[in-house]
XYZ file of C-alpha atoms in Angstrom:
204
model
C -0.006 0.007 0.003
C 1.366 3.378 -1.047
C 0.513 6.268 1.336
C 0.681 9.875 0.276
C 1.189 12.076 3.327
C -0.630 15.435 3.028
C -0.995 16.236 6.758
C 0.928 15.743 9.993
C -0.489 12.300 10.723
C 2.752 10.534 9.894
C 5.125 13.211 11.274
C 6.552 11.001 14.008
C 7.299 8.142 11.536
C 8.949 10.553 9.058
C 10.860 12.354 11.750
C 12.323 8.991 12.827
C 13.199 8.214 9.272
C 15.042 11.539 8.962
C 17.114 10.802 12.049
C 18.018 7.400 10.914
C 18.868 8.654 7.342
C 21.077 11.439 8.821
C 23.062 8.720 10.665
C 23.857 7.083 7.303
C 25.621 10.317 6.185
C 27.577 10.712 9.479
C 29.018 7.253 9.475
C 27.664 5.987 12.855
C 29.333 2.706 13.650
C 27.687 1.013 16.634
C 24.335 2.786 17.217
C 22.116 5.259 15.292
C 19.635 6.686 17.787
C 17.686 3.704 19.036
C 19.039 1.265 16.425
C 21.926 -1.060 17.232
C 23.931 -1.383 14.070
C 24.851 -5.014 13.159
C 26.196 -4.472 9.623
C 27.616 -1.601 7.641
C 26.668 -1.601 3.933
C 29.609 -0.456 1.794
C 30.155 -1.570 -1.807
C 33.423 -0.006 -2.911
C 32.778 -0.115 -6.712
C 29.294 1.479 -6.637
C 29.874 3.423 -3.397
C 26.521 2.079 -2.141
C 26.399 2.674 1.616
C 24.033 2.383 4.594
C 23.554 0.186 7.569
C 21.350 -2.568 9.016
C 20.391 -3.036 12.594
C 17.586 -3.549 15.095
C 15.703 -1.412 17.600
C 14.740 -2.956 20.918
C 12.639 0.138 21.668
C 10.603 -0.091 18.479
C 11.014 -3.895 18.024
C 12.041 -3.297 14.432
C 14.786 -4.565 12.068
C 16.069 -1.538 10.096
C 17.609 -1.044 6.712
C 18.900 2.474 6.000
C 20.448 3.609 2.738
C 22.768 6.675 2.410
C 22.119 9.463 -0.087
C 24.638 11.102 -2.535
C 27.965 12.272 -1.206
C 30.449 11.225 -3.943
C 31.012 11.545 -7.672
C 30.011 7.927 -8.164
C 26.700 8.660 -6.377
C 26.050 11.710 -8.540
C 26.847 9.626 -11.655
C 24.284 7.044 -10.507
C 21.727 9.851 -9.990
C 22.028 10.812 -13.632
C 22.129 7.263 -15.104
C 18.479 7.290 -16.148
C 18.584 4.513 -18.810
C 15.785 2.079 -17.910
C 16.763 -1.582 -17.435
C 14.943 -4.723 -16.279
C 15.787 -5.543 -12.726
C 16.828 -9.062 -11.718
C 17.448 -9.628 -8.013
C 17.046 -12.774 -5.892
C 13.727 -13.409 -4.228
C 11.854 -10.733 -6.217
C 9.424 -11.633 -9.070
C 9.172 -8.385 -11.093
C 6.485 -8.071 -13.744
C 7.859 -8.610 -17.246
C 7.505 -4.943 -18.252
C 8.824 -3.363 -15.045
C 11.973 -1.293 -15.593
C 14.077 0.876 -13.360
C 16.927 3.319 -13.705
C 20.368 1.664 -14.349
C 21.693 4.164 -11.827
C 19.519 2.480 -9.118
C 19.644 -1.039 -10.451
C 23.450 -1.287 -10.341
C 24.003 -0.012 -6.748
C 21.094 -1.962 -5.336
C 22.104 -5.178 -7.079
C 25.556 -4.765 -5.591
C 24.239 -4.998 -2.038
C 20.923 -6.788 -2.367
C 22.075 -10.256 -1.360
C 24.160 -8.896 1.503
C 21.067 -6.897 2.862
C 18.670 -9.939 2.585
C 21.249 -12.201 4.291
C 21.714 -9.863 7.284
C 17.990 -9.199 7.568
C 17.295 -12.939 7.532
C 19.835 -13.437 10.297
C 18.179 -10.768 12.391
C 14.658 -12.092 11.696
C 15.805 -15.504 12.933
C 17.164 -13.830 16.077
C 14.258 -11.482 16.622
C 11.181 -13.258 15.025
C 8.652 -10.887 16.616
C 10.249 -7.749 15.198
C 8.758 -5.855 12.295
C 10.801 -4.502 9.319
C 11.515 -0.923 8.279
C 13.468 0.586 5.444
C 14.400 4.235 4.808
C 16.784 6.590 3.218
C 17.112 10.183 1.840
C 17.498 11.403 -1.735
C 19.507 8.679 -3.545
C 19.018 6.659 -0.360
C 15.290 7.331 -0.565
C 15.304 6.134 -4.197
C 17.138 2.980 -3.087
C 14.493 2.620 -0.386
C 11.958 1.880 -3.134
C 14.090 -1.153 -3.940
C 14.741 -2.187 -0.330
C 11.051 -1.981 0.392
C 10.169 -4.258 -2.526
C 13.043 -6.530 -1.705
C 12.007 -6.944 1.875
C 8.328 -7.344 1.090
C 9.046 -10.089 -1.442
C 11.682 -11.950 0.580
C 9.845 -11.717 3.931
C 6.173 -11.825 2.931
C 4.952 -12.709 6.463
C 6.586 -9.702 8.088
C 4.970 -6.372 8.801
C 6.911 -3.757 6.819
C 7.097 0.026 6.813
C 9.093 2.012 4.246
C 9.870 5.752 4.394
C 11.392 7.269 1.276
C 12.615 10.814 1.921
C 13.120 13.274 -0.884
C 13.326 10.318 -3.344
C 13.187 10.784 -7.078
C 11.151 8.432 -9.327
C 13.255 5.481 -10.525
C 11.044 3.348 -12.783
C 8.277 3.092 -15.267
C 4.531 2.682 -14.608
C 4.757 -1.009 -14.284
C 7.424 -0.839 -11.704
C 5.511 1.906 -9.786
C 2.327 -0.203 -9.714
C 4.278 -3.251 -8.621
C 5.812 -1.280 -5.681
C 2.454 0.059 -4.705
C 0.940 -3.473 -4.692
C 3.387 -4.808 -2.016
C 2.047 -5.773 1.366
C 3.199 -3.082 3.731
C 3.075 0.644 4.089
C 5.403 2.927 1.961
C 5.435 6.520 2.974
C 6.919 9.268 0.754
C 8.265 12.321 2.670
C 9.073 15.396 0.624
C 9.774 19.009 1.388
C 7.285 21.219 -0.275
C 9.871 23.206 -2.257
C 12.291 20.363 -3.052
C 12.367 19.700 -6.801
C 14.276 16.414 -6.616
C 11.296 14.150 -5.815
C 9.369 15.640 -8.722
C 12.054 15.093 -11.358
C 11.039 12.783 -14.123
C 13.253 11.358 -16.925
C 12.127 9.410 -19.948
C 9.324 7.095 -19.008
C 9.699 7.232 -15.277
C 6.486 7.277 -13.264
C 6.014 9.160 -9.951
C 5.900 6.681 -7.019
């Protein structure tokens, strides 16, 4: 289920997402607010970064993706060629396509993310799942949300994509919106990035 936030009802959730996303930029090692970090995500070639952990306070397993900070990140932001995604555990519709600049960095860390989340799910079976990120990290959150929904279909899932730009075509957007869970999009009113559209990309 895709939720468009037009009032303050989800402020607490989005505020939490902003805190967790800011920690991805600052390079927190052991904890990020209430999250105990169990794994740092860092693919050297694609510069895909973030962290995975768990919150005893919220009883959640958390995946956070970092936004753009390097020339490699900015190159990915601009790599808008649409390609068919192919990642383990996800059955995309035949016509679904996403930006190459999102497909390449997410594919580089997907298996690593799923493996660590599975380990934490085994350790904390009653915890729910959450994914978040800002800007490029928010765009990668669209992928992490789908990946978690498809690989852990029995788990309650919340995604918060902050200032994220559209990354795929209509078929991809519809597929993301059909996942079991809640995906919130948090945008600043005057931020143009989330409203950018290239080629056949569809707003998510």
